[in-house]
Short mmCIF file of C-alpha atoms and ligand atoms in Angstrom, two decimals:
data_model
loop_
_atom_site.label_atom_id
_atom_site.label_comp_id
_atom_site.label_asym_id
_atom_site.label_seq_id
_atom_site.Cartn_x
_atom_site.Cartn_y
_atom_site.Cartn_z
CA UNK A 1 -0.03 0.03 0.07
CA UNK A 2 1.39 3.38 -0.92
CA UNK A 3 2.63 5.58 1.97
CA UNK A 4 0.59 8.34 3.45
CA UNK A 5 1.59 11.78 2.20
CA UNK A 6 2.69 14.23 4.86
CA UNK A 7 1.33 17.52 3.55
CA UNK A 8 3.79 20.18 4.59
CA UNK A 9 1.94 22.90 2.95
CA UNK A 10 -1.22 22.27 5.04
CA UNK A 11 0.60 21.78 8.24
CA UNK A 12 2.64 24.98 7.70
CA UNK A 13 -0.54 26.82 7.19
CA UNK A 14 -1.90 25.59 10.33
CA UNK A 15 1.28 26.76 12.09
CA UNK A 16 1.12 30.29 10.47
CA UNK A 17 -2.63 30.49 11.50
CA UNK A 18 -1.63 29.87 15.09
CA UNK A 19 1.18 32.41 14.99
CA UNK A 20 -1.13 35.09 13.50
CA UNK A 21 -3.48 34.36 16.71
CA UNK A 22 -0.52 34.46 19.02
CA UNK A 23 0.91 37.80 17.45
CA UNK A 24 -2.43 39.33 18.06
CA UNK A 25 -2.49 38.36 21.72
CA UNK A 26 1.11 39.47 22.13
CA UNK A 27 -0.04 43.00 20.75
CA UNK A 28 -2.83 43.15 23.15
CA UNK A 29 -0.70 42.15 26.01
CA UNK A 30 2.13 44.76 25.33
CA UNK A 31 0.30 47.82 24.30
CA UNK A 32 0.13 47.20 20.64
CA UNK A 33 3.76 46.22 20.28
CA UNK A 34 4.46 43.77 17.46
CA UNK A 35 7.25 41.28 17.22
CA UNK A 36 9.60 42.34 14.37
CA UNK A 37 12.04 40.41 11.91
CA UNK A 38 15.08 42.10 10.55
CA UNK A 39 16.77 40.53 7.54
CA UNK A 40 20.08 41.30 6.24
CA UNK A 41 20.85 40.52 2.54
CA UNK A 42 24.29 41.14 1.48
CA UNK A 43 24.87 41.04 -2.38
CA UNK A 44 22.59 40.38 -5.25
CA UNK A 45 22.22 36.52 -5.55
CA UNK A 46 18.70 36.29 -7.12
CA UNK A 47 17.98 33.10 -5.15
CA UNK A 48 18.84 34.74 -1.81
CA UNK A 49 16.76 37.77 -2.70
CA UNK A 50 13.69 35.57 -3.40
CA UNK A 51 14.13 33.78 -0.09
CA UNK A 52 14.41 37.12 1.84
CA UNK A 53 11.37 38.53 0.20
CA UNK A 54 9.32 35.51 0.98
CA UNK A 55 10.39 35.85 4.64
CA UNK A 56 9.40 39.53 4.62
CA UNK A 57 6.17 38.80 2.99
CA UNK A 58 5.29 36.05 5.57
CA UNK A 59 6.08 38.51 8.51
CA UNK A 60 3.46 40.94 7.25
CA UNK A 61 0.91 38.16 6.65
CA UNK A 62 0.93 37.16 10.37
CA UNK A 63 1.03 40.71 11.74
CA UNK A 64 4.57 41.30 12.44
CA UNK A 65 6.81 44.16 11.54
CA UNK A 66 9.46 43.39 8.85
CA UNK A 67 12.60 45.43 8.19
CA UNK A 68 14.93 44.43 5.35
CA UNK A 69 18.47 45.64 5.05
CA UNK A 70 19.99 45.05 1.64
CA UNK A 71 23.63 45.78 1.36
CA UNK A 72 26.02 45.93 -1.61
CA UNK A 73 28.07 42.83 -2.15
CA UNK A 74 31.38 44.86 -1.53
CA UNK A 75 30.09 46.19 1.87
CA UNK A 76 33.04 46.23 4.17
CA UNK A 77 32.85 43.92 7.43
CA UNK A 78 32.87 46.71 9.85
CA UNK A 79 29.54 48.01 8.19
CA UNK A 80 27.80 44.81 8.60
CA UNK A 81 29.04 44.40 12.09
CA UNK A 82 27.77 48.01 12.92
CA UNK A 83 24.45 47.05 11.40
CA UNK A 84 24.09 43.71 13.53
CA UNK A 85 24.99 45.75 16.67
CA UNK A 86 22.48 48.41 15.95
CA UNK A 87 19.70 45.86 15.45
CA UNK A 88 20.81 44.02 18.62
CA UNK A 89 20.17 47.24 20.42
CA UNK A 90 16.90 48.28 18.59
CA UNK A 91 13.77 47.17 20.79
CA UNK A 92 11.56 47.17 17.75
CA UNK A 93 13.53 44.26 16.27
CA UNK A 94 12.85 40.99 17.91
CA UNK A 95 14.73 38.79 15.52
CA UNK A 96 17.67 39.11 13.22
CA UNK A 97 18.39 36.95 10.13
CA UNK A 98 21.60 37.26 8.13
CA UNK A 99 20.91 35.54 4.70
CA UNK A 100 23.55 33.00 4.07
CA UNK A 101 25.73 32.49 2.21
CA UNK A 102 27.39 36.07 2.31
CA UNK A 103 29.77 36.98 -0.44
CA UNK A 104 33.52 36.65 0.22
CA UNK A 105 35.65 37.89 1.83
CA UNK A 106 32.80 38.13 4.64
CA UNK A 107 32.61 35.24 7.07
CA UNK A 108 28.92 34.11 7.64
CA UNK A 109 29.75 32.03 10.62
CA UNK A 110 31.62 34.95 12.21
CA UNK A 111 29.04 37.57 11.49
CA UNK A 112 26.17 35.29 12.53
CA UNK A 113 27.96 34.71 15.84
CA UNK A 114 27.48 38.47 16.69
CA UNK A 115 23.74 38.17 16.78
CA UNK A 116 22.21 38.54 20.22
CA UNK A 117 21.31 34.90 20.91
CA UNK A 118 17.88 36.20 22.12
CA UNK A 119 17.44 37.58 18.53
CA UNK A 120 18.90 34.61 16.83
CA UNK A 121 15.89 33.33 15.05
CA UNK A 122 17.95 31.06 12.78
CA UNK A 123 19.25 29.30 15.94
CA UNK A 124 22.76 29.31 14.43
CA UNK A 125 24.94 31.04 17.10
CA UNK A 126 27.12 28.94 19.28
CA UNK A 127 25.04 29.97 22.29
CA UNK A 128 21.79 28.83 20.52
CA UNK A 129 23.48 25.35 19.53
CA UNK A 130 24.94 25.01 23.05
CA UNK A 131 21.45 25.50 24.68
CA UNK A 132 20.10 22.88 22.35
CA UNK A 133 22.80 20.45 22.96
CA UNK A 134 22.28 20.89 26.78
CA UNK A 135 18.30 20.64 26.40
CA UNK A 136 17.88 24.22 27.78
CA UNK A 137 15.51 26.85 26.54
CA UNK A 138 16.55 28.74 23.45
CA UNK A 139 15.92 29.48 19.85
CA UNK A 140 16.28 26.30 17.63
CA UNK A 141 17.04 26.12 13.95
CA UNK A 142 13.76 26.42 11.86
CA UNK A 143 14.01 23.54 9.47
CA UNK A 144 14.59 20.80 12.20
CA UNK A 145 11.74 22.36 14.19
CA UNK A 146 9.62 22.14 11.15
CA UNK A 147 10.47 18.39 10.72
CA UNK A 148 9.50 17.58 14.34
CA UNK A 149 6.13 19.31 13.52
CA UNK A 150 5.71 17.24 10.61
CA UNK A 151 6.59 14.05 12.54
CA UNK A 152 3.99 15.04 15.20
CA UNK A 153 1.25 15.63 12.62
CA UNK A 154 2.03 12.35 10.95
CA UNK A 155 1.61 10.47 14.37
CA UNK A 156 5.24 9.25 14.40
CA UNK A 157 6.25 7.40 17.59
CA UNK A 158 9.54 8.97 18.51
CA UNK A 159 10.21 7.55 21.99
CA UNK A 160 12.63 4.49 21.64
CA UNK A 161 12.44 4.59 17.90
CA UNK A 162 15.44 4.13 15.73
CA UNK A 163 16.00 7.58 13.99
CA UNK A 164 18.68 7.97 11.23
CA UNK A 165 19.62 11.52 10.02
CA UNK A 166 21.64 11.50 6.84
CA UNK A 167 23.64 14.84 6.76
CA UNK A 168 25.47 16.49 9.72
CA UNK A 169 25.43 20.33 8.85
CA UNK A 170 25.26 22.84 11.52
CA UNK A 171 22.30 24.26 9.92
CA UNK A 172 20.20 20.93 9.88
CA UNK A 173 21.69 17.54 10.54
CA UNK A 174 23.24 18.32 13.96
CA UNK A 175 20.25 20.20 15.46
CA UNK A 176 17.85 17.57 13.95
CA UNK A 177 19.73 14.72 15.81
CA UNK A 178 19.74 16.85 18.94
CA UNK A 179 15.97 17.41 18.75
CA UNK A 180 15.22 13.70 18.14
CA UNK A 181 17.54 12.81 21.05
CA UNK A 182 15.48 15.13 23.22
CA UNK A 183 12.37 13.36 22.12
CA UNK A 184 13.93 10.16 23.46
CA UNK A 185 14.61 8.57 20.04
CA UNK A 186 17.78 6.49 19.47
CA UNK A 187 19.67 8.58 16.95
CA UNK A 188 22.33 7.78 14.37
CA UNK A 189 23.89 10.63 12.38
CA UNK A 190 25.32 9.69 8.78
CA UNK A 191 27.63 11.49 6.55
CA UNK A 192 29.87 11.11 3.50
CA UNK A 193 32.35 8.68 5.36
CA UNK A 194 29.65 6.46 6.78
CA UNK A 195 29.98 2.73 5.99
CA UNK A 196 27.15 0.81 4.59
CA UNK A 197 24.92 3.97 4.46
CA UNK A 198 22.11 1.73 2.87
CA UNK A 199 22.28 -0.82 5.69
CA UNK A 200 22.17 1.93 8.44
CA UNK A 201 19.31 3.60 6.78
CA UNK A 202 17.48 0.34 6.63
CA UNK A 203 17.44 0.20 10.46
CA UNK A 204 15.53 3.37 10.78
CA UNK A 205 11.81 3.78 11.90
CA UNK A 206 12.23 7.56 11.13
CA UNK A 207 14.56 8.15 8.17
CA UNK A 208 15.63 11.78 7.56
CA UNK A 209 17.71 12.62 4.36
CA UNK A 210 19.45 16.16 4.18
CA UNK A 211 22.31 15.63 1.81
CA UNK A 212 21.83 17.61 -1.24
CA UNK A 213 22.02 14.61 -3.96
CA UNK A 214 19.04 14.10 -5.98
CA UNK A 215 17.03 10.71 -5.28
CA UNK A 216 20.00 9.30 -3.53
CA UNK A 217 17.80 7.40 -1.03
CA UNK A 218 16.61 4.12 -2.77
CA UNK A 219 13.52 2.02 -1.93
CA UNK A 220 15.83 -0.91 -0.69
CA UNK A 221 17.37 1.54 1.83
CA UNK A 222 14.07 1.92 3.58
CA UNK A 223 12.54 -0.32 6.30
CA UNK A 224 8.96 -1.28 5.43
CA UNK A 225 6.65 0.90 7.34
CA UNK A 226 9.19 3.65 8.08
CA UNK A 227 8.55 7.43 8.25
CA UNK A 228 10.55 9.19 5.58
CA UNK A 229 11.18 12.79 5.73
CA UNK A 230 13.01 14.32 2.64
CA UNK A 231 14.85 17.57 3.39
CA UNK A 232 16.76 17.80 0.11
CA UNK A 233 16.08 20.41 -2.58
CA UNK A 234 17.92 19.83 -5.74
CA UNK A 235 17.50 21.50 -9.07
CA UNK A 236 17.49 18.97 -11.74
CA UNK A 237 16.78 18.94 -15.42
CA UNK A 238 13.24 17.71 -14.70
CA UNK A 239 12.51 20.26 -12.06
CA UNK A 240 13.11 20.31 -8.06
CA UNK A 241 13.96 16.87 -6.68
CA UNK A 242 14.38 15.69 -3.07
CA UNK A 243 17.18 13.44 -1.67
CA UNK A 244 14.72 10.51 -1.70
CA UNK A 245 13.59 8.46 -4.80
CA UNK A 246 10.05 9.40 -3.94
CA UNK A 247 8.13 7.26 -6.52
CA UNK A 248 9.94 4.05 -5.32
CA UNK A 249 10.17 4.74 -1.76
CA UNK A 250 6.54 5.68 -1.30
CA UNK A 251 5.60 1.97 -2.04
CA UNK A 252 7.83 0.81 1.03
CA UNK A 253 7.32 3.64 3.48
CA UNK A 254 4.32 4.26 5.81
CA UNK A 255 4.47 7.88 5.39
CA UNK A 256 6.72 10.28 3.39
CA UNK A 257 7.12 14.00 2.56
CA UNK A 258 6.90 15.12 -1.02
CA UNK A 259 9.35 17.71 -2.63
CA UNK A 260 8.06 20.34 -2.95
CA UNK A 261 5.35 20.65 -0.39
CA UNK A 262 6.74 18.84 2.38
CA UNK A 263 9.80 20.26 4.46
CA UNK A 264 10.15 23.37 2.62
CA UNK A 265 7.04 25.34 3.77
CA UNK A 266 7.81 24.52 7.55
CA UNK A 267 10.94 26.50 7.45
CA UNK A 268 9.38 29.82 7.14
CA UNK A 269 6.34 28.91 9.32
CA UNK A 270 9.04 28.19 12.19
CA UNK A 271 10.87 31.41 11.30
CA UNK A 272 7.73 33.26 12.21
CA UNK A 273 7.19 31.14 15.35
CA UNK A 274 10.81 31.74 16.37
CA UNK A 275 10.38 35.55 15.81
CA UNK A 276 7.42 35.49 18.24
CA UNK A 277 9.43 33.47 20.75
CA UNK A 278 12.20 35.80 20.44
CA UNK A 279 9.93 38.72 21.21
CA UNK A 280 8.86 36.95 24.31
CA UNK A 281 12.21 36.15 25.36
CA UNK A 282 13.01 39.70 25.34
CA UNK A 283 10.09 40.58 27.65
CA UNK A 284 11.48 38.92 30.89
CA UNK A 285 8.15 39.14 32.94
CA UNK A 286 6.14 37.18 30.25
CA UNK A 287 5.95 33.46 29.52
CA UNK A 288 7.48 32.08 26.33
CA UNK A 289 4.93 30.95 23.71
P1 NAP B 301 25.40 20.49 3.59
O1 NAP B 301 25.88 21.54 4.48
O2 NAP B 301 26.01 20.46 2.16
O3 NAP B 301 25.48 19.08 4.23
C1 NAP B 301 25.30 17.96 3.48
C2 NAP B 301 25.61 16.80 4.35
O4 NAP B 301 25.41 15.63 3.58
C3 NAP B 301 27.12 16.82 4.87
O5 NAP B 301 27.06 16.27 6.25
C4 NAP B 301 27.71 15.64 4.02
O6 NAP B 301 28.61 14.84 4.74
C5 NAP B 301 26.49 14.75 3.62
N1 NAP B 301 26.90 14.06 2.51
C6 NAP B 301 27.15 14.37 1.25
N2 NAP B 301 27.31 13.45 0.45
C7 NAP B 301 26.91 12.27 1.10
C8 NAP B 301 26.94 10.95 0.78
N3 NAP B 301 27.26 10.52 -0.63
N4 NAP B 301 26.52 10.13 1.69
C9 NAP B 301 26.24 10.48 2.90
N5 NAP B 301 26.25 11.79 3.17
C10 NAP B 301 26.69 12.57 2.37
O7 NAP B 301 23.75 20.59 3.34
P2 NAP B 301 22.68 21.08 4.31
O8 NAP B 301 22.63 22.62 4.32
O9 NAP B 301 22.39 20.33 5.54
O10 NAP B 301 21.41 20.72 3.31
C11 NAP B 301 21.08 19.66 2.85
C12 NAP B 301 20.04 19.58 1.80
O11 NAP B 301 18.89 20.03 2.46
C13 NAP B 301 20.17 20.56 0.55
O12 NAP B 301 19.57 19.94 -0.45
C14 NAP B 301 19.52 21.69 1.00
O13 NAP B 301 19.01 22.48 -0.09
C15 NAP B 301 18.37 21.20 1.77
N6 NAP B 301 17.75 22.18 2.79
C16 NAP B 301 16.62 22.29 2.60
C17 NAP B 301 15.88 23.12 3.60
C18 NAP B 301 14.57 23.47 3.53
O14 NAP B 301 13.92 24.50 3.99
N7 NAP B 301 13.52 22.67 2.89
C19 NAP B 301 16.59 23.70 4.72
C20 NAP B 301 17.94 23.42 4.79
C21 NAP B 301 18.45 22.51 3.88
P3 NAP B 301 30.05 15.41 5.21
O15 NAP B 301 29.75 16.20 6.41
O16 NAP B 301 30.91 14.30 5.49
O17 NAP B 301 30.71 16.21 4.10
#
């Protein structure tokens, strides 16, 4: 029997609707103040410009403020640093997102590290990563949070389950493994040096692929009845493809995300959720949403 399709578009719409309600409640509680997201876009990469425009549009749709700071590709490091420091100190700015990658010679890791951890809505600073590793309250990267929400919506049982994450990036693979561990799964992280990758994947009750290689995960890598989450976004001659061979794997898995329409829509939904959470973290008297 073909797998159940996990509809990321619909689940993300539900998250956005909840954020819209919570933003209204925030504004009522704090005299009309609204959470605000500042995006910094350095250079003129068209793909990055589309991503940033999408994030700004999404902010307005949920009733948040959006501030975009486009900078020329040749902007000196010191000017980017000054902008981050100014935004760190601005009470109207709840969250700061530096769109990555930044053009050379700028260092995206260094610059991201200068964002106030309470405004780190991408969850990429060393403080945010450390808080996650220790299981303490903090801002988590958006895409792994989105995957947790998809697993929840699909009714996946995480406690005691074998979870395999293919990919170990700071942006996705590592925080994904931490979140699964926090949910009491038994977690294996794979990467380019993993021996017998197919064999390790076959053990998984929950299989998550975030590699960047079109249709790498084959049907015979998947345990019958597994839940398969495809994070990959690869541009191919026949359009956008995930890291999972969807048509074959859907005949083996119990549930699977499509590409597009699976993980992708969840990322912006959780950026909005993080911006609201950041706004609350900056109001010490209030509870975190
Ligand atoms: P990344 O930083 O390039 O990391 C890729 C990971 O895959 C690395 O850990 C690498 O291992 C591993 N890998 C590469 N080739 C492999 C192989 N043959 N076998 C096993 N592992 C292999 O990428 P990323 O930022 O995590 O993104 C991964 C994919 O997810 C991309 O397609 C990206 O576009 C997509 N993505 C989508 C969203 C979304 O919102 N939908 C968000 C984030 C990422 P090593 O560490 O050993 O090099």
